[in-house]
Short mmCIF file of N, CA and C in Angstrom, two decimals:
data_model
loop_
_atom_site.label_atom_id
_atom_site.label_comp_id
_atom_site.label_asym_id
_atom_site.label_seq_id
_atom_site.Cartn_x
_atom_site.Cartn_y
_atom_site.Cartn_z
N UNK A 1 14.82 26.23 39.94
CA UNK A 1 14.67 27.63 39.57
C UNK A 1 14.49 28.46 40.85
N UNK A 2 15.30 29.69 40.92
CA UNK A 2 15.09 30.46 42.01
C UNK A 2 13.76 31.75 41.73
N UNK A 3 13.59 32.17 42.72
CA UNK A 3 12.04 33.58 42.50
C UNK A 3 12.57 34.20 41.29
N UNK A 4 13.91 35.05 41.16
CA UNK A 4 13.97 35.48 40.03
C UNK A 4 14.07 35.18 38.48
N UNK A 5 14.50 33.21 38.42
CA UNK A 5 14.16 33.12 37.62
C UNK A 5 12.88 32.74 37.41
N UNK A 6 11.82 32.04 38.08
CA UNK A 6 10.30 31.84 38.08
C UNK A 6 9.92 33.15 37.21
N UNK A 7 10.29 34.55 38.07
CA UNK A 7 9.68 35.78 37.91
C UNK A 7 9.81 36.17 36.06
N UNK A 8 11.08 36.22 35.58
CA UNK A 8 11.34 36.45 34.34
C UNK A 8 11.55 35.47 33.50
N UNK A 9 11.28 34.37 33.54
CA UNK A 9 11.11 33.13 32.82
C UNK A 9 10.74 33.46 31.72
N UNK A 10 11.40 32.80 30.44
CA UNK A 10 10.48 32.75 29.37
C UNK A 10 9.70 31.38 28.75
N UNK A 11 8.99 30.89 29.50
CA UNK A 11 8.45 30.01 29.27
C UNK A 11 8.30 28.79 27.88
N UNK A 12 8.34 29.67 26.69
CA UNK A 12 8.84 29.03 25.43
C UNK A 12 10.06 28.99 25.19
N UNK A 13 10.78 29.53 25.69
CA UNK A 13 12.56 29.03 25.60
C UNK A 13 13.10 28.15 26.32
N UNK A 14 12.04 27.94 27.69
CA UNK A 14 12.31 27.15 28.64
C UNK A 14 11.59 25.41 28.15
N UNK A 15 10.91 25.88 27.45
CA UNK A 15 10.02 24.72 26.79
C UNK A 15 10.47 24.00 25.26
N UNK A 16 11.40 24.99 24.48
CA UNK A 16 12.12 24.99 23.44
C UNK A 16 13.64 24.06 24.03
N UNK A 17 14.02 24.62 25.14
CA UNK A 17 15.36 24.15 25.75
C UNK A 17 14.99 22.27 26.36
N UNK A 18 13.84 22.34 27.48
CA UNK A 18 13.77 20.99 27.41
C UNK A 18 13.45 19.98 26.35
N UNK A 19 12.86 20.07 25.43
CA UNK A 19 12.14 19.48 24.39
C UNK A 19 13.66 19.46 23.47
N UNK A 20 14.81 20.00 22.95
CA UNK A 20 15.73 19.93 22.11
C UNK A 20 16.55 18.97 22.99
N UNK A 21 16.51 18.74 24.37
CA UNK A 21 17.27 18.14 25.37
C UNK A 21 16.48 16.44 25.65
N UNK A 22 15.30 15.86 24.97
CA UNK A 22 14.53 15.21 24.71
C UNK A 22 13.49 14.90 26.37
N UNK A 23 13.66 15.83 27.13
CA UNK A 23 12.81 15.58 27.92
C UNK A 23 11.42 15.67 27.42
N UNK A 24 10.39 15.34 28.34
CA UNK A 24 9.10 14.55 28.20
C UNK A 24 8.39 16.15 28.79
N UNK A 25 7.14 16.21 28.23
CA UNK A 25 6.51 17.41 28.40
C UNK A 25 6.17 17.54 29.82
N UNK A 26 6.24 16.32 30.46
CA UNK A 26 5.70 16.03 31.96
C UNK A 26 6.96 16.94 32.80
N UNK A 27 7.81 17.33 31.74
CA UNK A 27 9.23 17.91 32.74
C UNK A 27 8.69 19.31 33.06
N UNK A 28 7.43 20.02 32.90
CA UNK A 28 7.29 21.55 33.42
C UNK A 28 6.77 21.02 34.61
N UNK A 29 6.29 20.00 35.11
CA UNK A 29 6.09 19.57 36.52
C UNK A 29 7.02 19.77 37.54
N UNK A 30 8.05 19.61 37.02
CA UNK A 30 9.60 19.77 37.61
C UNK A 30 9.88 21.71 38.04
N UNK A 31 9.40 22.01 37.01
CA UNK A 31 9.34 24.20 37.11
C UNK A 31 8.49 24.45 37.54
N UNK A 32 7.19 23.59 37.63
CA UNK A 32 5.61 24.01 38.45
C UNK A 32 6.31 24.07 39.58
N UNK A 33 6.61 22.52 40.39
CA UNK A 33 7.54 22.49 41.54
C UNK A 33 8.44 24.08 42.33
N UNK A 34 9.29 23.98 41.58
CA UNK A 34 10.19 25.23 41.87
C UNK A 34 9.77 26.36 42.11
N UNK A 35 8.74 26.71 40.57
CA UNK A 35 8.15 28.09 41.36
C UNK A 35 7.00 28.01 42.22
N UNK A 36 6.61 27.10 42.84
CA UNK A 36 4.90 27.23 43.27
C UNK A 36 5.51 27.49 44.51
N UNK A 37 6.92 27.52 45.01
CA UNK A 37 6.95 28.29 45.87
C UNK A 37 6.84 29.64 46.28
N UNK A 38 7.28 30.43 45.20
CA UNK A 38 7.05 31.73 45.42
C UNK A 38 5.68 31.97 44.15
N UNK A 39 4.48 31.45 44.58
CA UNK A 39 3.20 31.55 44.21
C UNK A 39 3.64 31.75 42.16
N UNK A 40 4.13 31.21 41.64
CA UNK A 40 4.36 31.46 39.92
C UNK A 40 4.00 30.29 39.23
N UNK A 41 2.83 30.28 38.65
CA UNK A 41 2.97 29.19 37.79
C UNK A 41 3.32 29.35 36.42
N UNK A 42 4.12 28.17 35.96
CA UNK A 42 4.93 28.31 34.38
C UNK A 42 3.22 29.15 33.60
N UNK A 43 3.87 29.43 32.24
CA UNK A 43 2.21 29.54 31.12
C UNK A 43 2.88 28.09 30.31
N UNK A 44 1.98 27.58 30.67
CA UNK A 44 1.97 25.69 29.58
C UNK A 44 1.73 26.11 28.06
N UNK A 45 0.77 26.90 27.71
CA UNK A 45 0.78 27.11 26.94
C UNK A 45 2.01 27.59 25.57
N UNK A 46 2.52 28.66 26.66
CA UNK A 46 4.25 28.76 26.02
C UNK A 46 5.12 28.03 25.99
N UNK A 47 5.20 27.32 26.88
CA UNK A 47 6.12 26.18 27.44
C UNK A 47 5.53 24.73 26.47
N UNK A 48 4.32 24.19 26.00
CA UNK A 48 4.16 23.57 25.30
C UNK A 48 4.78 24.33 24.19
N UNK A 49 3.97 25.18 23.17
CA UNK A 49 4.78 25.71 22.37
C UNK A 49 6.41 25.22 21.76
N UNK A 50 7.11 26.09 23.04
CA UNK A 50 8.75 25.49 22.82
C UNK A 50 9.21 24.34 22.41
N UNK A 51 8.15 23.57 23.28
CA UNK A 51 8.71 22.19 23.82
C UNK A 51 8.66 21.09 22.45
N UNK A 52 7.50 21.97 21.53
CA UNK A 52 7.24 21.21 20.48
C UNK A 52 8.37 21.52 18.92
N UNK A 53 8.72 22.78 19.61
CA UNK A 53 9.89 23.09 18.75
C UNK A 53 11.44 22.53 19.11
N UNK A 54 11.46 22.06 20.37
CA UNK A 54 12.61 21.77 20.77
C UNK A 54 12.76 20.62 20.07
N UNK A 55 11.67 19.48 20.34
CA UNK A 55 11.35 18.29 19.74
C UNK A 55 11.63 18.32 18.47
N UNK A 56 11.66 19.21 17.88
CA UNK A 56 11.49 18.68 16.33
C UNK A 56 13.38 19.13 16.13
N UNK A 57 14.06 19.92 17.00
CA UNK A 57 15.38 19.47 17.16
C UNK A 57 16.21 18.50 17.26
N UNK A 58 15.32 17.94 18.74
CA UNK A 58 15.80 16.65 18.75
C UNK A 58 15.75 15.21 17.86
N UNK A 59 14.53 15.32 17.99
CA UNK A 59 13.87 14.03 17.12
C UNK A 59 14.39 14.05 15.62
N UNK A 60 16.14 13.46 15.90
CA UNK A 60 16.29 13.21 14.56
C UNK A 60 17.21 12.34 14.12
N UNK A 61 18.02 11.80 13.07
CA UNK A 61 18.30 10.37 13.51
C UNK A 61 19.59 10.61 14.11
N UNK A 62 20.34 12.07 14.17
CA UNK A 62 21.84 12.08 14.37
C UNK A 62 21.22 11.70 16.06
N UNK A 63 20.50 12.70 16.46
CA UNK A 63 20.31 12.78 17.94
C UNK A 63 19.73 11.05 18.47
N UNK A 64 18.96 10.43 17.50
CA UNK A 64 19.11 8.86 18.06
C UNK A 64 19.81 7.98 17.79
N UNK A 65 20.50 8.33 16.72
CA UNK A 65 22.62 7.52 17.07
C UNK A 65 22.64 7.91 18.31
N UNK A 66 23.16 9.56 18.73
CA UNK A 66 23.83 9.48 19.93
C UNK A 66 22.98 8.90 21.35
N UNK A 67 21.96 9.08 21.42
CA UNK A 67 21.45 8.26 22.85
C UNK A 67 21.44 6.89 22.55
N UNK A 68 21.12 6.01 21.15
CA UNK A 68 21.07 4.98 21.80
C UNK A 68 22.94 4.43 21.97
N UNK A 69 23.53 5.15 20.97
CA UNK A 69 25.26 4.42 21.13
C UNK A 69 25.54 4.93 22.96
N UNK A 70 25.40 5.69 23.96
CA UNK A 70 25.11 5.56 24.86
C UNK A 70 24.19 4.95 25.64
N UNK A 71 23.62 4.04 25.33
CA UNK A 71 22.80 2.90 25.56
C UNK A 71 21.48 3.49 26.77
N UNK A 72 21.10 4.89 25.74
CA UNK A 72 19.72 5.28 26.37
C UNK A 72 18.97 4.77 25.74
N UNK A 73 17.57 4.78 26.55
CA UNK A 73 16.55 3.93 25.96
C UNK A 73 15.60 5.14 25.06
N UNK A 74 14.89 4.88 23.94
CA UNK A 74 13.84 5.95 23.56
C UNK A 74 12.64 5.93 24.69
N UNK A 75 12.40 7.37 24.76
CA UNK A 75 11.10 7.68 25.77
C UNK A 75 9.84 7.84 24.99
N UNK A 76 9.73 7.53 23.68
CA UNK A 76 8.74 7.83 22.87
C UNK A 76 7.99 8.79 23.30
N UNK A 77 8.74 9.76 23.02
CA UNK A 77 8.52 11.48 22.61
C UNK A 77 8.45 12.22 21.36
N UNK A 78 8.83 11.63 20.62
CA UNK A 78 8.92 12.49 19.20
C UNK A 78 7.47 12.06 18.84
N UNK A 79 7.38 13.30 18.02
CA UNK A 79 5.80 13.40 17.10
C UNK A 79 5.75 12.07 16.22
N UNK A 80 4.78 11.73 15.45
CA UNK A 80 5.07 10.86 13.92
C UNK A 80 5.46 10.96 13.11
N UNK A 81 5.67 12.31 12.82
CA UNK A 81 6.30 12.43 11.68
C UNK A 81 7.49 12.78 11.74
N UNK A 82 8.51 12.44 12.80
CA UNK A 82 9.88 12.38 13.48
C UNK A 82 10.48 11.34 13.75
N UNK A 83 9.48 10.43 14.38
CA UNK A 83 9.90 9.07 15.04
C UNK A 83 10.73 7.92 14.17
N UNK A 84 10.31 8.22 12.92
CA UNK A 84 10.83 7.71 12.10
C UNK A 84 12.43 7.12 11.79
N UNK A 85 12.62 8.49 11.74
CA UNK A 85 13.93 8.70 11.31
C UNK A 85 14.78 8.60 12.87
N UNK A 86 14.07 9.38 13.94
CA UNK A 86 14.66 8.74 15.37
C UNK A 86 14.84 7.61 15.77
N UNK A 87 14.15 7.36 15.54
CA UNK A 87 14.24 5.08 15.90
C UNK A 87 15.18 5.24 15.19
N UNK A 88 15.44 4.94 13.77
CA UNK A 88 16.46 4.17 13.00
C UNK A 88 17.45 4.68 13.56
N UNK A 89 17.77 6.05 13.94
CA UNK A 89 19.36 6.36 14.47
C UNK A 89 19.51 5.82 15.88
N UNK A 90 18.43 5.73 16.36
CA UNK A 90 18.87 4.83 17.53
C UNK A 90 18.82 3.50 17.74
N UNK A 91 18.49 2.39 16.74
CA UNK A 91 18.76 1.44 16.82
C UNK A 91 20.00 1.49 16.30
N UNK A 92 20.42 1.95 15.35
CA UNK A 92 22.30 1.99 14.86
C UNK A 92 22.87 2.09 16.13
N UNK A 93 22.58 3.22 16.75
CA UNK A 93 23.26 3.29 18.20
C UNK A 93 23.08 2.38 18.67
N UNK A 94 22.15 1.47 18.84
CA UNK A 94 21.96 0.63 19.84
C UNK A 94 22.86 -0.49 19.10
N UNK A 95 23.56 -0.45 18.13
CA UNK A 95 24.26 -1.58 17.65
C UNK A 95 25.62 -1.35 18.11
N UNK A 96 26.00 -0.25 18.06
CA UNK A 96 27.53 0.41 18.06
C UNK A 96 27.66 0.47 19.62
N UNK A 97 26.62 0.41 20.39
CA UNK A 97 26.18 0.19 21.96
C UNK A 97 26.84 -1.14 22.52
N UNK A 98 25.99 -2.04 21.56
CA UNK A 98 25.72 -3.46 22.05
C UNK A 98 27.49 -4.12 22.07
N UNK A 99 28.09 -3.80 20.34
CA UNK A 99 29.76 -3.67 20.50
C UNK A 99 30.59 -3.08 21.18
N UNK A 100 30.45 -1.91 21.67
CA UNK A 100 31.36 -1.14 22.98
C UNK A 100 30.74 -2.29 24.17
N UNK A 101 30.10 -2.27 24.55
CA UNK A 101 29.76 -3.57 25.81
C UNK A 101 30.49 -4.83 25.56
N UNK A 102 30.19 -5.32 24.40
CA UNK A 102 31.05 -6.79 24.31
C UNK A 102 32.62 -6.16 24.20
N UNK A 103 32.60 -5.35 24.04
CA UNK A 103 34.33 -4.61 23.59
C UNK A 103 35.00 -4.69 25.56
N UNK A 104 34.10 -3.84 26.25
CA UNK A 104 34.65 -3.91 27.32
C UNK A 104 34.65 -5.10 27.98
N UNK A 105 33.73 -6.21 27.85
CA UNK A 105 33.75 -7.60 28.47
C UNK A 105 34.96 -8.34 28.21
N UNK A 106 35.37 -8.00 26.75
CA UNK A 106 36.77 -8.76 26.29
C UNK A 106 37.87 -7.80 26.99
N UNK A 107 38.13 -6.48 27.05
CA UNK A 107 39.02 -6.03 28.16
C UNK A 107 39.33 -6.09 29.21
N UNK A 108 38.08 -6.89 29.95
CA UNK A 108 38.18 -6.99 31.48
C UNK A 108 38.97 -8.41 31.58
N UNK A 109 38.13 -9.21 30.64
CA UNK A 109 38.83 -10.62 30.63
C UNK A 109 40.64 -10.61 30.12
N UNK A 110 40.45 -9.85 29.32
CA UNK A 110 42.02 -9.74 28.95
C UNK A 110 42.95 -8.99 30.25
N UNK A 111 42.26 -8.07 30.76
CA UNK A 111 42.93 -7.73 32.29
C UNK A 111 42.74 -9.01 33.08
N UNK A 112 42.11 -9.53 33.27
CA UNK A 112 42.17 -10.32 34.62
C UNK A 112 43.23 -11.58 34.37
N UNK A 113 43.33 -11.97 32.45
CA UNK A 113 44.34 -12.81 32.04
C UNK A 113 45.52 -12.42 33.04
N UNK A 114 45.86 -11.20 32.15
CA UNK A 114 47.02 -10.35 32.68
C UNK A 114 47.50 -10.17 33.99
N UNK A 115 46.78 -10.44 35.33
CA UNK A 115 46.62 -10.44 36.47
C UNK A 115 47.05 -11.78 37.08
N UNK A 116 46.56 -12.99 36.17
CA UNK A 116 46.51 -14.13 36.39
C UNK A 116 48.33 -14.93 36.39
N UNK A 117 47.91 -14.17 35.04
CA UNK A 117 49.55 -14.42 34.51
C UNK A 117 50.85 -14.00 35.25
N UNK A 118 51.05 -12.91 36.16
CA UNK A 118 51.57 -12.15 37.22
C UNK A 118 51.61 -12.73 37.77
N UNK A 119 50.47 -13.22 38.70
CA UNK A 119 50.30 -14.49 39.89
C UNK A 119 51.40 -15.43 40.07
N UNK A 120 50.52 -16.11 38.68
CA UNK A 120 51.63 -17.90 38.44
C UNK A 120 53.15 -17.36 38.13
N UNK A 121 53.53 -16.54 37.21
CA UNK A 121 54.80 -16.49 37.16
C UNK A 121 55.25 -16.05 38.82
N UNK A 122 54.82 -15.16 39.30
CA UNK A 122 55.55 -14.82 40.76
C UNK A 122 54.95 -16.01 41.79
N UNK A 123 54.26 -16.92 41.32
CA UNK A 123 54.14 -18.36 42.01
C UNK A 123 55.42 -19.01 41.61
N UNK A 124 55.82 -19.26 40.68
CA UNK A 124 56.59 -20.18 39.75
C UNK A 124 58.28 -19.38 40.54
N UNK A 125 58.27 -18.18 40.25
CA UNK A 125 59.47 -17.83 40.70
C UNK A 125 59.88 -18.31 41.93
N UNK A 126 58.62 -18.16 42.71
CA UNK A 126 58.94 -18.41 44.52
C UNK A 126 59.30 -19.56 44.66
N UNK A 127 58.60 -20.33 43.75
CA UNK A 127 59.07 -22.28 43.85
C UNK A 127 60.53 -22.46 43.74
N UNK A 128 60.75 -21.63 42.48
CA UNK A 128 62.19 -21.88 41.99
C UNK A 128 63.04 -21.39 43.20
N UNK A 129 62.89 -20.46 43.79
CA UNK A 129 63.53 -19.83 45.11
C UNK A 129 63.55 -21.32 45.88
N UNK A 130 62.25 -21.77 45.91
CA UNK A 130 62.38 -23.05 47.14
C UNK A 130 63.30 -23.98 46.98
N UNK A 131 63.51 -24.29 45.29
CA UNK A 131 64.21 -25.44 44.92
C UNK A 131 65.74 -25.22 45.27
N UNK A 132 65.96 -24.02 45.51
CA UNK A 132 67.66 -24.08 44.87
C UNK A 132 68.23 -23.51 46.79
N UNK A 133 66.99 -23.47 47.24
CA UNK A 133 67.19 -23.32 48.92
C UNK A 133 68.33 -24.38 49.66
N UNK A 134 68.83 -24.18 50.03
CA UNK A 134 69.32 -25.04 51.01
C UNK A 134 68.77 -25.91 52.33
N UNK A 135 67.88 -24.98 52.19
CA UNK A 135 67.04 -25.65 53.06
C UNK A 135 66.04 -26.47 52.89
N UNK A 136 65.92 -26.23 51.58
CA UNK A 136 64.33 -27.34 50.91
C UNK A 136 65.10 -28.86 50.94
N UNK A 137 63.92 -29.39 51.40
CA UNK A 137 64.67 -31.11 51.66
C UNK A 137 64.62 -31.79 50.14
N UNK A 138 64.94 -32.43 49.84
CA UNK A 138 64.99 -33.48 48.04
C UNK A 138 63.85 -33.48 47.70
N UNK A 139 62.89 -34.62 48.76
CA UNK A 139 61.84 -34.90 48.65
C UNK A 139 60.61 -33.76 47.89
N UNK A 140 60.68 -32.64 48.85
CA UNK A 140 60.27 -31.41 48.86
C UNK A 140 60.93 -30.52 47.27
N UNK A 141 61.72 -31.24 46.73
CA UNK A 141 62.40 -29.99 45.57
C UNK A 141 61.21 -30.72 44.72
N UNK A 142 61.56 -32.19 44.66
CA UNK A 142 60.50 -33.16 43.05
C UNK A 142 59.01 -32.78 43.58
N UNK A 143 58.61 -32.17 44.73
CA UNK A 143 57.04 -31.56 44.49
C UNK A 143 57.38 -30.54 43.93
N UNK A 144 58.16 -29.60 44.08
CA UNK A 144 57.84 -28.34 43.94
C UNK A 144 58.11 -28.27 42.00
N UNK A 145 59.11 -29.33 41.70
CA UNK A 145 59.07 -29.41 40.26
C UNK A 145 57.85 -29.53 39.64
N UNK A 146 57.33 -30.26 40.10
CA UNK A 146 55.90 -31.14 39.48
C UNK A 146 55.13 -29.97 39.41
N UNK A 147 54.47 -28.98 40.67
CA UNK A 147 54.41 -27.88 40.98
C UNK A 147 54.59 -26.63 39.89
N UNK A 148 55.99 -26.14 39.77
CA UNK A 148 56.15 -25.52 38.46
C UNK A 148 55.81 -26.18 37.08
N UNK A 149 55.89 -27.22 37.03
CA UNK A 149 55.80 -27.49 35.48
C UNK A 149 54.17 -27.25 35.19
N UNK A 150 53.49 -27.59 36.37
CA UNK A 150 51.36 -27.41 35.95
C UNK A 150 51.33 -25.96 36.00
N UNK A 151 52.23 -24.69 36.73
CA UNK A 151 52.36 -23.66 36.44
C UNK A 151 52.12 -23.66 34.93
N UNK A 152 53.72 -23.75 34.69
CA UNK A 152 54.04 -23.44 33.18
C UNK A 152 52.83 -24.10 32.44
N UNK A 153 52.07 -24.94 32.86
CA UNK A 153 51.17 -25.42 31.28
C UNK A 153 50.06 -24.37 31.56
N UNK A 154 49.33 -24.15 32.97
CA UNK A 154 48.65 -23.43 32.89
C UNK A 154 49.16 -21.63 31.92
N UNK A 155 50.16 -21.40 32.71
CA UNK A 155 50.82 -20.10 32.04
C UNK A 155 50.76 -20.19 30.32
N UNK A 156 51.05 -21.58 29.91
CA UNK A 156 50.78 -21.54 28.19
C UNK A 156 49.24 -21.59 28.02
N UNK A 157 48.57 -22.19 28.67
CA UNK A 157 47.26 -22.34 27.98
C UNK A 157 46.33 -20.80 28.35
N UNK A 158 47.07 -19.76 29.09
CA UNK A 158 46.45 -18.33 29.35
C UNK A 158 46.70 -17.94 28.48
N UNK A 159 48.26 -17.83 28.10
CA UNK A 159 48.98 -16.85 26.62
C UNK A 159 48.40 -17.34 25.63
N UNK A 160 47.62 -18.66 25.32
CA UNK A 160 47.20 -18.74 24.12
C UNK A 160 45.77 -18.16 24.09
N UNK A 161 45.02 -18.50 25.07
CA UNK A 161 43.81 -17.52 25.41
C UNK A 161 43.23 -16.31 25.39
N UNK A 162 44.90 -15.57 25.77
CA UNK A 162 45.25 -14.02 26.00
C UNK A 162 45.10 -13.81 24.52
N UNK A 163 46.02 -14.55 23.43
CA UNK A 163 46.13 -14.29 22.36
C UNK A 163 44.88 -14.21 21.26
N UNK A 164 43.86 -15.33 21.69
CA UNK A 164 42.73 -14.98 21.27
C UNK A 164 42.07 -14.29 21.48
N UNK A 165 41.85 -13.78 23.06
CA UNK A 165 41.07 -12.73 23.37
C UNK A 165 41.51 -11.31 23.10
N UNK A 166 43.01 -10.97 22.53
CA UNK A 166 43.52 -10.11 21.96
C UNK A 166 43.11 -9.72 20.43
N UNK A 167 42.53 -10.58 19.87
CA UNK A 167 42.64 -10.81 17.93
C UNK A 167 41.07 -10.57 18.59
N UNK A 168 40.30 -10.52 19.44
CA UNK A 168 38.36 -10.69 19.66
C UNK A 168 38.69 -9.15 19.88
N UNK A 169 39.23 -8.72 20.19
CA UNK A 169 39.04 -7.20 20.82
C UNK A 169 39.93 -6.25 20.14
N UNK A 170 40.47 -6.89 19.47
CA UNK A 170 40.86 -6.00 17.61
C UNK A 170 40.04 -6.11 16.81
N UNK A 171 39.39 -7.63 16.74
CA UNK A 171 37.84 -7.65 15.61
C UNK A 171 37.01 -6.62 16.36
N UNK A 172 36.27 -7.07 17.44
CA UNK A 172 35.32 -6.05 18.48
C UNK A 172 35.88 -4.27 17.71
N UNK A 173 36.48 -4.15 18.03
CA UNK A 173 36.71 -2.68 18.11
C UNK A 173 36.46 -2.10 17.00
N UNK A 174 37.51 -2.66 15.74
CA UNK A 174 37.64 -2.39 14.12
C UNK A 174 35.85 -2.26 13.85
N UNK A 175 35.49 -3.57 14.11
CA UNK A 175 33.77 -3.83 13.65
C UNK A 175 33.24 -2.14 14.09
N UNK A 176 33.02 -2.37 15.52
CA UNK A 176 32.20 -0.93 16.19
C UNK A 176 32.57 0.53 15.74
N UNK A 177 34.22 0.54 15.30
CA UNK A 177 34.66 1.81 14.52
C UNK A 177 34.29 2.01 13.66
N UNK A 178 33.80 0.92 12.54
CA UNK A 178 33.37 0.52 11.34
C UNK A 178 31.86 1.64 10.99
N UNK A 179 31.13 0.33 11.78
CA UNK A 179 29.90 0.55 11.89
C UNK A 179 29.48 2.50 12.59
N UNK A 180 30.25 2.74 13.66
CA UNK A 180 30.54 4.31 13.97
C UNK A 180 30.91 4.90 13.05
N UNK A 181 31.82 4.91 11.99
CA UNK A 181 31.85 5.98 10.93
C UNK A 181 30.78 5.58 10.25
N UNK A 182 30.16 4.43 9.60
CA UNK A 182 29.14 4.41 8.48
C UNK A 182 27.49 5.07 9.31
N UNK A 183 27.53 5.09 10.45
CA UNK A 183 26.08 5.17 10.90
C UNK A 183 25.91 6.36 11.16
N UNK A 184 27.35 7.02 11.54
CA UNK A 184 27.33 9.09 11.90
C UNK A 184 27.08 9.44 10.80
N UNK A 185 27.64 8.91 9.59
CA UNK A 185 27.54 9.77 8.50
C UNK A 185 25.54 9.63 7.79
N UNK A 186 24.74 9.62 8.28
CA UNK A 186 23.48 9.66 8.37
C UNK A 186 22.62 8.02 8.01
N UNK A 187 21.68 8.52 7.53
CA UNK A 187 20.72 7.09 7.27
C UNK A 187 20.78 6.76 5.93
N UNK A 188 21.19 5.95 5.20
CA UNK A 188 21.28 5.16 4.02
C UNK A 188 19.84 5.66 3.23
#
């Protein structure tokens, strides 16, 4: 906050605004800070006020779907007679969380398949280049056969891998979409 806003602050809007944003009442420490430079201290009193109205914005189960499906943690801030219904939306989140994470673990693995698979085939090609060389000696062609063919088994036993980890990250996803439409649409 700069002098002019310290100066005309409204302290319960400012306290209304953090508290709907689920910060912790300890956050006017943060505006004490700012203005105690130009000699202003917040009124707590107003600023509590807000803060307790902001809260009762936040603290509710849509708002703890969305932090925990972003895999925030609760700061246990809401009143008691809020918390309630906040937990439960954020443990849903924290479910629809926990599936986007395993969702991206199976994408990375399915990329790095994909990467793998690139490799050996442009391994496998280069061999075949060696074999039909003129210059590759006999001896040297029956390694390089032997060579491609543990390619090719490896290359089948990825595509079948790929293929499972493809059908895990169509289940993964479907499930978490699932569970995302039934948990936005409120608490059972």
């Amino acid at each position: 906050m700069n002098q002019s806003e310290c100066l005309n602050a409204n302290w319960q809007m400012i306290g209304l605004e953090d508290g709907s944003n689920g910060r912790e009442l300890s956050h006017i420490g943060n505006h004490r800070k700012a203005c105690a430079e130009f000699n202003i201290s917040p009124d707590l009193e107003q600023y509590q006020l807000g803060h307790t109205q902001g809260l009762r914005q936040y603290c509710t189960y849509n708002k703890g779907f969305q932090q925990g499906s972003h895999g925030n943690t609760y700061k246990s801030i809401c009143p008691p007679d809020l918390v309630g219904d906040f937990r439960f939306g954020h443990q849903r989140g924290r479910e629809v969380y926990a599936l986007s994470l395993e969702l991206n673990r199976t994408q990375s693995s399915i990329k790095e398949i994909h990467e793998l698979l690139e490799e050996l085939t442009a391994e496998a090609l280069s061999k075949e280049d060696l074999i039909i060389s003129r210059k590759t000696r006999e001896a040297d062609r029956a390694l390089l056969l032997v060579d491609i063919k543990e390619i090719q088994t490896e290359i089948g036993r990825l595509e079948v891998e790929l293929e499972l980890l493809e059908q895990q990250e169509a289940d993964i996803a479907y499930e978490r979409n699932r569970l995302k439409r039934r948990y936005q649409a409120g608490p059972e």
